[in-house]
XYZ file of N, CA and C in Angstrom:
249
model
N 0.855 -1.167 0.000
C 0.000 0.000 0.000
C 0.902 1.230 0.000
N 0.593 2.181 -0.844
C 1.399 3.388 -0.965
C 0.468 4.589 -0.957
N 0.423 5.296 0.158
C -0.468 6.452 0.307
C 0.337 7.734 0.467
N 1.328 7.936 -0.388
C 2.207 9.089 -0.229
C 1.728 10.337 -0.957
N 0.809 10.194 -1.886
C 0.400 11.342 -2.693
C -1.016 11.773 -2.348
N -1.246 13.080 -2.295
C -2.581 13.623 -2.076
C -2.959 14.470 -3.278
N -4.110 14.187 -3.865
C -4.619 14.948 -5.005
C -5.552 16.028 -4.485
N -5.281 17.262 -4.817
C -6.115 18.379 -4.381
C -7.421 18.391 -5.160
N -8.513 18.686 -4.473
C -9.833 18.732 -5.095
C -10.424 20.110 -4.847
N -10.868 20.752 -5.926
C -11.479 22.065 -5.808
C -12.964 22.021 -6.091
N -13.553 23.185 -6.199
C -14.977 23.280 -6.508
C -15.193 23.013 -7.996
N -16.356 22.471 -8.371
C -16.641 22.235 -9.797
C -16.581 23.535 -10.601
N -15.905 23.493 -11.734
C -15.787 24.666 -12.596
C -14.753 25.681 -12.138
N -14.041 25.393 -11.065
C -13.028 26.307 -10.538
C -11.729 25.516 -10.383
N -10.837 25.568 -11.371
C -9.645 24.710 -11.368
C -8.674 25.025 -10.233
N -7.869 24.038 -9.907
C -6.854 24.154 -8.862
C -5.497 24.313 -9.530
N -4.680 25.216 -9.014
C -3.337 25.411 -9.558
C -2.482 24.193 -9.256
N -1.848 23.654 -10.277
C -0.981 22.488 -10.105
C 0.487 22.875 -10.151
N 0.764 24.161 -10.183
C 2.145 24.640 -10.232
C 2.412 25.502 -9.009
N 3.683 25.702 -8.709
C 4.058 26.541 -7.587
C 3.754 27.999 -7.900
N 3.540 28.764 -6.865
C 3.260 30.182 -7.026
C 4.445 30.877 -7.693
N 4.159 31.742 -8.648
C 5.208 32.467 -9.342
C 5.704 31.798 -10.610
N 5.284 30.567 -10.862
C 5.688 29.868 -12.091
C 4.819 30.334 -13.251
N 5.331 30.195 -14.461
C 4.591 30.596 -15.649
C 3.841 29.419 -16.245
N 2.675 29.718 -16.809
C 1.873 28.713 -17.505
C 1.486 29.266 -18.868
N 1.141 28.382 -19.794
C 0.727 28.800 -21.136
C -0.775 29.059 -21.128
N -1.165 30.252 -21.587
C -2.573 30.651 -21.626
C -2.855 31.251 -22.998
N -4.068 31.066 -23.502
C -4.456 31.651 -24.789
C -4.338 33.170 -24.744
N -4.129 33.766 -25.900
C -3.990 35.214 -26.003
C -5.293 35.895 -25.591
N -5.173 36.991 -24.860
C -6.305 37.792 -24.376
C -7.217 37.008 -23.436
N -6.685 36.047 -22.721
C -7.449 35.285 -21.725
C -6.840 35.527 -20.348
N -7.677 35.506 -19.329
C -7.213 35.612 -17.953
C -7.251 34.227 -17.327
N -6.196 33.876 -16.627
C -6.064 32.544 -16.041
C -6.397 32.626 -14.555
N -7.599 32.167 -14.180
C -8.035 32.160 -12.790
C -7.996 30.737 -12.250
N -7.291 30.537 -11.157
C -7.250 29.221 -10.510
C -7.237 29.406 -8.995
N -7.619 28.354 -8.291
C -7.565 28.368 -6.834
C -6.150 28.015 -6.374
N -5.763 28.537 -5.236
C -4.451 28.229 -4.670
C -4.467 26.804 -4.132
N -3.515 25.980 -4.561
C -3.511 24.570 -4.163
C -3.202 24.361 -2.684
N -2.713 25.377 -1.987
C -2.425 25.251 -0.558
C -3.667 25.404 0.314
N -4.762 25.896 -0.256
C -5.952 26.177 0.539
C -7.183 25.462 0.003
N -7.046 24.205 -0.335
C -8.179 23.404 -0.804
C -8.884 22.774 0.390
N -10.171 22.526 0.235
C -10.961 21.949 1.322
C -10.844 20.440 1.403
N -10.437 19.792 0.321
C -10.471 18.338 0.287
C -9.261 17.788 -0.466
N -8.771 16.665 0.010
C -7.720 15.909 -0.667
C -8.222 14.489 -0.889
N -7.842 13.906 -2.010
C -8.136 12.503 -2.265
C -6.804 11.769 -2.337
N -6.717 10.653 -1.633
C -5.492 9.863 -1.605
C -5.707 8.594 -2.419
N -4.976 8.425 -3.530
C -5.079 7.160 -4.258
C -4.283 6.073 -3.532
N -4.925 4.963 -3.248
C -4.268 3.828 -2.598
C -4.096 2.718 -3.618
N -2.875 2.280 -3.806
C -2.583 1.234 -4.782
C -1.977 0.043 -4.043
N -2.577 -1.125 -4.243
C -2.080 -2.361 -3.643
C -1.830 -3.365 -4.752
N -0.623 -3.909 -4.799
C -0.310 -4.936 -5.786
C 0.083 -6.206 -5.053
N -0.705 -7.239 -5.249
C -0.407 -8.538 -4.653
C 0.314 -9.347 -5.724
N 1.543 -9.732 -5.442
C 2.330 -10.412 -6.473
C 2.832 -11.764 -5.984
N 3.213 -12.580 -6.930
C 3.779 -13.898 -6.673
C 5.258 -13.825 -7.046
N 6.137 -13.865 -6.059
C 7.569 -13.728 -6.321
C 8.076 -15.006 -6.983
N 8.684 -14.877 -8.171
C 9.127 -16.067 -8.912
C 10.378 -16.707 -8.303
N 10.583 -17.960 -8.670
C 11.771 -18.695 -8.201
C 13.007 -18.346 -9.022
N 12.812 -17.985 -10.301
C 13.944 -17.638 -11.163
C 13.761 -16.237 -11.713
N 14.853 -15.641 -12.171
C 14.821 -14.268 -12.674
C 14.096 -14.151 -14.018
N 13.973 -15.257 -14.742
C 13.315 -15.231 -16.047
C 11.795 -15.092 -15.934
N 11.241 -15.464 -14.800
C 9.794 -15.393 -14.615
C 9.369 -13.982 -14.229
N 8.123 -13.673 -14.485
C 7.578 -12.361 -14.149
C 6.706 -12.468 -12.902
N 6.718 -11.422 -12.084
C 5.846 -11.427 -10.918
C 4.567 -10.624 -11.166
N 4.385 -10.128 -12.390
C 3.166 -9.407 -12.754
C 2.078 -10.387 -13.179
N 1.643 -11.229 -12.291
C 0.624 -12.225 -12.598
C -0.696 -11.930 -11.905
N -0.666 -11.195 -10.843
C -1.850 -10.982 -10.015
C -2.521 -9.644 -10.336
N -3.497 -9.302 -9.546
C -4.286 -8.093 -9.743
C -3.653 -6.891 -9.046
N -3.933 -5.718 -9.573
C -3.572 -4.464 -8.934
C -4.874 -3.811 -8.503
N -4.958 -3.440 -7.243
C -6.168 -2.834 -6.692
C -5.919 -1.350 -6.449
N -6.823 -0.507 -6.953
C -6.715 0.936 -6.786
C -7.978 1.429 -6.100
N -7.805 2.203 -5.049
C -8.934 2.782 -4.332
C -8.673 4.250 -4.062
N -9.720 4.999 -3.785
C -9.604 6.418 -3.461
C -10.108 6.637 -2.044
N -9.350 7.417 -1.267
C -9.744 7.695 0.107
C -9.810 9.200 0.324
N -10.757 9.624 1.140
C -10.849 11.008 1.580
C -9.884 11.163 2.748
N -8.996 12.147 2.693
C -7.960 12.282 3.717
C -8.518 12.657 5.087
N -9.730 13.189 5.151
C -10.319 13.575 6.437
C -10.991 12.383 7.112
N -11.831 11.669 6.371
C -12.620 10.589 6.958
C -11.946 9.222 6.883
N -10.946 9.067 6.024
C -10.238 7.795 5.878
C -8.731 8.041 5.883
N -8.163 8.360 7.035
C -6.724 8.631 7.071
C -5.912 7.387 6.733
N -4.699 7.604 6.266
C -3.819 6.493 5.898
C -3.285 5.811 7.148
N -3.131 4.497 7.050
C -2.497 3.740 8.118
C -1.506 2.764 7.485
N -0.536 2.286 8.240
C 0.500 1.442 7.646
C 0.062 0.016 7.336
N -1.142 -0.367 7.710
C -1.578 -1.753 7.480
C -2.288 -1.911 6.176
């Protein structure tokens, strides 16, 4: 299980800045670029990825035989734990 990344979630129709403050972005000519500050979002979603694998006996075999499970957790109501 790897819960190291948090995806910022903003309001519908109001994008979240994915770049650091002061960085430049490409915008169409004569357009204003309005985004929410990514440091002040109300919600984060944590993608949880679990891969159950079968470790092979020899190096020629692949351990990509099993399923990969992906889930989404709300960081407030479902905090990450090491188990």
